[in-house]
C-alpha positions as MATLAB code, in Angstrom:
seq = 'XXXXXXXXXXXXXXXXXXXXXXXXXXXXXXXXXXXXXXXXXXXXXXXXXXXXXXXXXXXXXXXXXXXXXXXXXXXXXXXXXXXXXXXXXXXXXXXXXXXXXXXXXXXXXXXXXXXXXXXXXXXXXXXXXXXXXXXXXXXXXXXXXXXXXXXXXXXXXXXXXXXXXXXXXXXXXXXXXXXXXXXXXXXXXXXXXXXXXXXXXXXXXXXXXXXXXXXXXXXXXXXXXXXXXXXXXXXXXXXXXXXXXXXXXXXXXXXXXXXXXXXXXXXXXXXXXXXXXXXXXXXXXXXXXXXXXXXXXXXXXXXXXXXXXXXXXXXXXXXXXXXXXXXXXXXXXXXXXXXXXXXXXXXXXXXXXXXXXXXXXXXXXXXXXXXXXXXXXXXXXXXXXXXXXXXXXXXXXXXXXXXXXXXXXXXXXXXXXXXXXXXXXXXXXXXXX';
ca = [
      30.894   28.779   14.202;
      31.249   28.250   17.871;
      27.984   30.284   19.106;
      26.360   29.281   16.226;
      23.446   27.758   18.652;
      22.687   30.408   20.935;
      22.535   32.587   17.525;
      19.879   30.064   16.488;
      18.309   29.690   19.706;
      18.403   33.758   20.522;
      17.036   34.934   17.536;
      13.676   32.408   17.568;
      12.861   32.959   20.857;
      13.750   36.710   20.554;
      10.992   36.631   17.436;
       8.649   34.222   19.085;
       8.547   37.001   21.892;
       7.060   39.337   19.244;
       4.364   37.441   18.293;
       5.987   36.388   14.842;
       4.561   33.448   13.311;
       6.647   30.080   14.338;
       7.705   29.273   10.904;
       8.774   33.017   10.333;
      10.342   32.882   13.342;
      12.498   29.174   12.137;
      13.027   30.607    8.910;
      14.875   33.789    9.603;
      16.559   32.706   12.594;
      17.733   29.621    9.938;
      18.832   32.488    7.545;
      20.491   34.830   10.742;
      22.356   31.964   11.808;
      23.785   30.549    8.022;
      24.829   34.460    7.414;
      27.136   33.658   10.322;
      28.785   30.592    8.905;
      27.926   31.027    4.983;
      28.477   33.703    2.284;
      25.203   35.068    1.413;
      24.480   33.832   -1.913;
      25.413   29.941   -0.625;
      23.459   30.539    2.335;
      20.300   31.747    0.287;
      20.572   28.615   -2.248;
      21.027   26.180    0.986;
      17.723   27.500    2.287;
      15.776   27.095   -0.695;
      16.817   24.087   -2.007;
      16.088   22.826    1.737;
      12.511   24.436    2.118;
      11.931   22.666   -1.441;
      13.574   19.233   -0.544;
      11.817   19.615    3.278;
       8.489   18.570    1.498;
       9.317   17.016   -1.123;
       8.252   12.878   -0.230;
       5.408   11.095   -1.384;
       4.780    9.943    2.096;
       3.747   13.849    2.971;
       1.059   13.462    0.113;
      -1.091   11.899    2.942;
      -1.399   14.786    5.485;
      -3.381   17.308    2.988;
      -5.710   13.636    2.673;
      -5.745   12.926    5.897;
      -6.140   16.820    6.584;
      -9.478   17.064    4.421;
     -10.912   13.860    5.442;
     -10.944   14.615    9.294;
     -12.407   18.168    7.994;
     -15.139   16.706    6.484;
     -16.195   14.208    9.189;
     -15.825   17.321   11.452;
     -18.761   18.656    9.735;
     -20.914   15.498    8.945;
     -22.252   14.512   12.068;
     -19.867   12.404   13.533;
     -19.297   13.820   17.069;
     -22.829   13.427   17.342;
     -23.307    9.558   17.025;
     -19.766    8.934   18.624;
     -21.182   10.949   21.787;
     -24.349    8.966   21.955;
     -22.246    5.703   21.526;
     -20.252    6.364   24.133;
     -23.230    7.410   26.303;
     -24.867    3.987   25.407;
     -21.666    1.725   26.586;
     -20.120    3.758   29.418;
     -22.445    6.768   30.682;
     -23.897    4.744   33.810;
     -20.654    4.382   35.293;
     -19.223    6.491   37.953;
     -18.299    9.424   36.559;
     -20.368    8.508   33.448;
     -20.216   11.833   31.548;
     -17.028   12.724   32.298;
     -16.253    9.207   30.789;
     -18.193    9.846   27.901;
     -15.912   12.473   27.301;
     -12.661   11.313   27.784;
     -14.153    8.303   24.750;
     -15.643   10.656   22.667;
     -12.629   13.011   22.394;
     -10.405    9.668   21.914;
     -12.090    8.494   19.197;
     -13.283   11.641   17.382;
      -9.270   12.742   17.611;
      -8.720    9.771   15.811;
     -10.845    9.747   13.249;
     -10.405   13.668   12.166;
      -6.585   13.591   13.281;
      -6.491   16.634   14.889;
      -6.693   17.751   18.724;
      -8.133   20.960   17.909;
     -10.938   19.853   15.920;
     -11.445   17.002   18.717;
     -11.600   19.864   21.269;
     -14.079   21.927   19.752;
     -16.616   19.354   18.306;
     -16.984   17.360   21.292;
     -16.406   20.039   24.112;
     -19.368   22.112   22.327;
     -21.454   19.659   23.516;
     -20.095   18.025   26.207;
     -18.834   20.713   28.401;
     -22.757   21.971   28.938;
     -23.741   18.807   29.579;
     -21.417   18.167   32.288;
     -22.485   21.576   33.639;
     -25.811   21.232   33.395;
     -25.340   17.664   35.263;
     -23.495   19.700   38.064;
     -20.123   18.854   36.767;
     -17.488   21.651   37.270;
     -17.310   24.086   34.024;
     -13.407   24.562   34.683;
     -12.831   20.416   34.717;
     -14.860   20.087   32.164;
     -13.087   21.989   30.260;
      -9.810   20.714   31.339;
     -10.870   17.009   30.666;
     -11.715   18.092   26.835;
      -8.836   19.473   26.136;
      -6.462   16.546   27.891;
      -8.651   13.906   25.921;
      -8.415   15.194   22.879;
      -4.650   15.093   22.964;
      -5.041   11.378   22.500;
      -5.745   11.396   18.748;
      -2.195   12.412   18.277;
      -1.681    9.005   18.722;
      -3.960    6.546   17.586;
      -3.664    6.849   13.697;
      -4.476    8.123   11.354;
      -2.168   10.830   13.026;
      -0.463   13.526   10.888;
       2.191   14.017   13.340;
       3.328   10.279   13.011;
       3.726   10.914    9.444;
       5.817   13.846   10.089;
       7.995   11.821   12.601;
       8.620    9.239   10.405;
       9.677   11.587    7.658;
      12.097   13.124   10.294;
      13.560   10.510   11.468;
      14.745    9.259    8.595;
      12.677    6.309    7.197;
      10.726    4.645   10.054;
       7.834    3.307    9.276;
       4.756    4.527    8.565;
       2.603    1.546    9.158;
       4.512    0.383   12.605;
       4.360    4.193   14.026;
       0.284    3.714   13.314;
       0.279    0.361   15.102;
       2.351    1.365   18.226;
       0.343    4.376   18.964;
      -2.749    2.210   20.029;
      -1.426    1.008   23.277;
       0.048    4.255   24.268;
      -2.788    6.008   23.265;
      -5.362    3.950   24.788;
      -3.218    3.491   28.114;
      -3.343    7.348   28.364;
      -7.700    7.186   27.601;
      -7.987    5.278   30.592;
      -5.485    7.217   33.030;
      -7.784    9.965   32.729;
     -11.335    7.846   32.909;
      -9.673    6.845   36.310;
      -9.024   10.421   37.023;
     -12.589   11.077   36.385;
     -14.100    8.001   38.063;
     -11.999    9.014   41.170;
     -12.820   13.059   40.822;
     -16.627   12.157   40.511;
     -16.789   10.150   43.214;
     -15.019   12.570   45.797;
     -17.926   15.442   44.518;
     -20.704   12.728   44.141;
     -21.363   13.230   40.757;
     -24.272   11.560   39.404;
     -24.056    8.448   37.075;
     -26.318    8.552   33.650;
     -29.845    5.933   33.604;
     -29.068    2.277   32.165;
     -30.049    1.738   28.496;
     -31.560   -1.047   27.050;
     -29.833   -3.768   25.272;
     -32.116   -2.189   22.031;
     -30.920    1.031   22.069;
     -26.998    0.281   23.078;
     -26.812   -1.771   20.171;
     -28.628    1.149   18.530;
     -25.884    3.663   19.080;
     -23.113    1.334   18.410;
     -24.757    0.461   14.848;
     -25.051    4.175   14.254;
     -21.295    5.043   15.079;
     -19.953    2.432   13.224;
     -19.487    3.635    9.875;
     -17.615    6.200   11.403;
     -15.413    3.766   13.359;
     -14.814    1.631   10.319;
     -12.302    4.639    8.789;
      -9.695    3.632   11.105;
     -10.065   -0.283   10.116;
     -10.098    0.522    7.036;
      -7.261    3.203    6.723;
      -5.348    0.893    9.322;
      -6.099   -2.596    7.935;
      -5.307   -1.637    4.710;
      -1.920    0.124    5.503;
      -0.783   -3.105    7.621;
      -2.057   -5.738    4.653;
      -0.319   -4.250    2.543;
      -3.329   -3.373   -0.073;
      -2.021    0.028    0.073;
       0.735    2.680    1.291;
      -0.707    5.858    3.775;
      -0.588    8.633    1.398;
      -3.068    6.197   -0.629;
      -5.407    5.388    3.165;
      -5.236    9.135    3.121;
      -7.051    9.074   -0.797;
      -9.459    6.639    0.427;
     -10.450    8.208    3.497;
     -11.376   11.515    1.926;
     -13.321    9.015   -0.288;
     -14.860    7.176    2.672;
     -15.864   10.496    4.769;
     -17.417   12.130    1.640;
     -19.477    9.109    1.184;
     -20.305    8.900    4.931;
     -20.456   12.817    5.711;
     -22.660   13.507    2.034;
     -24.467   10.519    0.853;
     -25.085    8.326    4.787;
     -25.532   10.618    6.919;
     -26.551   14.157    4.718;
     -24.717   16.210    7.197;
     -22.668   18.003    4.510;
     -23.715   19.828    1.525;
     -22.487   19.995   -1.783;
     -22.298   23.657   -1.165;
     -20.522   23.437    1.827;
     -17.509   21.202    0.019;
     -15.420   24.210   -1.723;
     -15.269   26.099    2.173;
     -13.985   22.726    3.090;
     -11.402   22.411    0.864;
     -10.318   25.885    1.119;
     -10.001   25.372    4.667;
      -7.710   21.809    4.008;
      -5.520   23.990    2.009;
      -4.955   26.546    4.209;
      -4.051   23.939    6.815;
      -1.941   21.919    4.763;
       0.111   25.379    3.320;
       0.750   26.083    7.186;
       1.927   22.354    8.046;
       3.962   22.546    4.990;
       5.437   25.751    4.884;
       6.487   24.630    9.115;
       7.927   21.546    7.277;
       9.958   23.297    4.958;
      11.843   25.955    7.600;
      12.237   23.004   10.105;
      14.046   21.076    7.379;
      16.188   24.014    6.383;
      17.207   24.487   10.306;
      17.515   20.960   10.555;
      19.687   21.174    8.088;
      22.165   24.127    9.826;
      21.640   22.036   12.851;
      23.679   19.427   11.341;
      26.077   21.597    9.708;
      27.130   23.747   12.923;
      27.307   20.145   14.693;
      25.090   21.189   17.038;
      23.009   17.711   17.738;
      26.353   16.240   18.067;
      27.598   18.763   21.047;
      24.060   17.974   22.466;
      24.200   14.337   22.551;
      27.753   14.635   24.102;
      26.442   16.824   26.643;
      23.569   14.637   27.839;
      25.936   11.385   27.723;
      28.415   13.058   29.785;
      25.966   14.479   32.756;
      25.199   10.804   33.286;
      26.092    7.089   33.122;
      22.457    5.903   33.706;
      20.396    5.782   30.823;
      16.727    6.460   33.349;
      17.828   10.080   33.975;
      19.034   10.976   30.487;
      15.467    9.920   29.104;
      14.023   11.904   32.080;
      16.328   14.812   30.826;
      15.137   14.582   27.572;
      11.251   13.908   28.469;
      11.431   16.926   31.109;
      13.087   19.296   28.163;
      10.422   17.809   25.374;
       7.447   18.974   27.924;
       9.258   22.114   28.512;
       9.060   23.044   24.455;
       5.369   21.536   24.392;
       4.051   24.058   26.530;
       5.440   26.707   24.410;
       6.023   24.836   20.573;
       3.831   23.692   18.193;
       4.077   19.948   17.642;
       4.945   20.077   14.173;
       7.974   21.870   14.554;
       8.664   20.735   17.989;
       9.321   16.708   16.244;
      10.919   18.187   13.059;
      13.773   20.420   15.087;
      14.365   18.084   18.333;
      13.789   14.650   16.687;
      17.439   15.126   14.929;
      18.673   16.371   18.216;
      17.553   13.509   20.811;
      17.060   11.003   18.431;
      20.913    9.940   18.443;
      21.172   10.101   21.950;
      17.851    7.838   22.512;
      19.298    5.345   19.748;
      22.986    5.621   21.393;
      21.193    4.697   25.041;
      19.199    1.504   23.063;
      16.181    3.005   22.380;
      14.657    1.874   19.040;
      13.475    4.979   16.584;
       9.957    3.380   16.865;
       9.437    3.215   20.423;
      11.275    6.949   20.631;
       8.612    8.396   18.399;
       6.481    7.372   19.992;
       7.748    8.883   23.378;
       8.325   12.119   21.794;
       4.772   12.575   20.104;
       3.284   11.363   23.560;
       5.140   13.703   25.107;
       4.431   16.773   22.977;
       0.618   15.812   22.457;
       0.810   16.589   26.488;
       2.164   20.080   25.696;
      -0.537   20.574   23.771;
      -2.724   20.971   26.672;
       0.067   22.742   28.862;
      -0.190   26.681   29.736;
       1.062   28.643   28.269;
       0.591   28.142   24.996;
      -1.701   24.773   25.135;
      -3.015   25.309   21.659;
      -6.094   22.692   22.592;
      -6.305   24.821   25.776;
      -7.301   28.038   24.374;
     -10.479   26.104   22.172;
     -11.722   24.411   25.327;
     -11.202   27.664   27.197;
     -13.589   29.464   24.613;
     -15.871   26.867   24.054;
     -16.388   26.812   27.992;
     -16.443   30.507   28.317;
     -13.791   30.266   31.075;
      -9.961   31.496   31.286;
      -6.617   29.557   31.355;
      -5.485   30.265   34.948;
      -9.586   28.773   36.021;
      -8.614   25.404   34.013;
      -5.065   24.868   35.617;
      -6.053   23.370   39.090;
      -8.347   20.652   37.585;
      -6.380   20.125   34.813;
      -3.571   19.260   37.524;
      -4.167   15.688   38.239;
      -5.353   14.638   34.706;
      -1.484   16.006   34.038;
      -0.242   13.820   36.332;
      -1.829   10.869   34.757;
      -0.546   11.694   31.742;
       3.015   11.954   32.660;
       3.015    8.721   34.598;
       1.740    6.933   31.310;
       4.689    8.837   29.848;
       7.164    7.215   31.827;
       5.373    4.237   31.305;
       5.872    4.721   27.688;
       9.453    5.620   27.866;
      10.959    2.968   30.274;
       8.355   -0.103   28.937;
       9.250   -0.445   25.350;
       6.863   -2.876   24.936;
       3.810   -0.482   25.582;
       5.079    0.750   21.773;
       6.489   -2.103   20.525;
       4.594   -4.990   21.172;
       1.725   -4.619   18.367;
       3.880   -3.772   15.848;
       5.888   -7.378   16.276;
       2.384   -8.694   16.558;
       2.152   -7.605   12.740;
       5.604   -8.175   11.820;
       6.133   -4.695   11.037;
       9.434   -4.998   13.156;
      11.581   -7.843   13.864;
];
């Protein structure tokens, strides 16, 4: 049908207006826009046998995993002795709480897998400090909720997962790998920030430790830090797949969260799970409608029409990407990420491959890209947490939050035009040739 699209497009942004949930809104504009092209009874078959085949791969076994194990380290003292690490290594430096921050958020996002969580355990404590230390509630605040974006990327991420299922078979184990770099590159864009920002308001820097009590800290966090080796090292040797890292890092973070550190009860373990499968029905039942518009995506042609569109506004490949990167930031500020990589991933994906970009290093773009929507008005999911947990509002947050933006875009374009920044620990590995 020839306005197929803008049936599509009308209808879920028509329902997202009323507040409908986002996988309500994908599913019936799906159904709206097949009714167009499709006999009903086809058109209901098509859907379900897509919302059924959507999640139906082994390799989605690992998000409820992944899902429980960051829930349970959320709850077993882990932000705690990451926080005091960091404090140990970095908090004398200028800007040294703000710093603290940025590394806490970095690597509590990556060891629970979710910005959210990352946003809320670390900014609870954090975001007084700062303001107790004289630090600006409204950067603060800002800083959390930026930092904790960076989980997205350094596994184990969910969202990589979900790329890799929608692109169409890239690799698990080499998307892991090639969001360290990017990840990390974005971490220290926004400790400059900070060092910068606390300098201009002469912030004061935290009192030196000893030797002792660094190496302390560091012993104290590291069980917590060993997940990732092991998930990661394991998934790269070979020893086993990431649906089966995801099994042994519920494993690991019961032991750890339970047994080590006695920060979670037995009694507390059936809220838990409840709670991991309630997040994994949402994720899934998102996965499911995005595969079923995906799918009248394709049929209508409409990634196609897109891809000929972009190619024709221009010859050089820098602006298309810059098209494509301004339009992916644009749906971030209003999109959750989930969706956002399952319904534009079959759209730009062609037109990145068709320019020379390799499906690895555009995943990676895209999920860098969206993680910065995450903390984008709006909608900024991360926003609203940090926003609470500071007792502050959105439109207080936005002029800080400005230049740690900024930093995070130009490691964007970084990302995009360097392929190496994505690609070169993966060869490292041999997990591309």
């Amino acid at each position: 049908m020839e306005y197929s699209g803008l049936i599509l497009v009308s209808v879920f942004f028509f329902l997202l207006l009323l507040n409908v949930p986002i996988s309500f809104s994908i599913g019936v504009a799906t159904v709206v826009t097949m009714l167009c092209s499709i006999d009903l009874l086809p058109a209901a078959t098509t859907i379900a046998q897509r919302l059924a085949g959507g999640i139906n791969s082994f390799a989605l076994l690992a998000i409820p995993f992944f899902v429980l194990s960051g829930l349970i380290m959320g709850q077993g003292g882990i932000a705690k002795r990451l926080i005091e690490c960091a404090m140990a290594l970095i908090g004398m430096l200028p800007g040294g709480l703000a710093l603290v921050n940025v590394m806490s958020c970095t690597l509590f996002g990556a060891i629970s897998g979710s910005a959210v969580a990352a946003t809320s355990a670390i900014g609870s404590f954090m975001i007084p400090q700062m303001e107790k230390k004289g630090y600006d509630k409204n950067f603060a605040a800002a800083l959390t909720g930026a930092a904790a974006t960076t989980g997205m990327l350094i596994p184990p991420s969910n969202i990589l997962i979900i790329y890799a299922i929608a692109s169409g078979g890239v690799s698990i184990a080499a998307l892991f790998v090639a969001g360290y770099l990017p990840g990390i590159l974005v971490a220290l864009s926004l400790m400059i920030v900070c060092a910068g920002y606390a300098k201009l308001k002469g912030y004061p820097t935290e009192a030196r430790l000893p030797i002792n009590l660094v190496l302390e800290k560091i012993v104290a966090a590291l069980p917590s830090l060993l997940l990732i080796i092991i998930v990661i090292g394991g998934i790269i040797g070979g020893i086993f797949t990431a649906t089966e890292a995801g099994a042994i890092a519920v494993i690991y973070s019961l032991v750890l969260s339970v047994v080590v550190y006695k920060e979670v009860k037995i009694s507390e373990l059936s809220g838990i799970l409840l709670k991991a499968g309630e997040t994994t029905a949402i994720v899934m039942l998102l996965i499911g409608a995005s595969s079923a518009m995906s799918w009248i995506l394709s049929y209508e042609n409409i990634p196609q029409t897109i891809s000929d569109f972009l190619l024709a506004l221009s010859d050089n490949p820098l602006a298309i990407l810059l098209i494509i990167n301004l339009t992916l930031l644009v749906v971030g500020a209003f999109m959750d990420m989930t969706p956002a990589v399952l319904i534009f991933t079959p759209i730009f994906l062609p037109v990145a491959t068709h320019l020379g970009m390799s499906p690895l290093h555009f995943g990676i773009m895209i999920v860098l890209n969206l993680s910065i929507g995450l903390c984008s008005p709006p909608v900024g999911s991360v926003l609203f947490v940090s926003c609470a947990v500071a007792k502050t509002t959105i439109e207080k947050i936005i002029k800080p939050l400005m230049p740690l933006y900024i930093a995070m875009f130009c490691v964007l374009m970084l990302v995009t035009y360097v392929p190496a920044i994505s690609e070169f620990l993966p060869s490292v590995f041999g997990l591309i040739k």
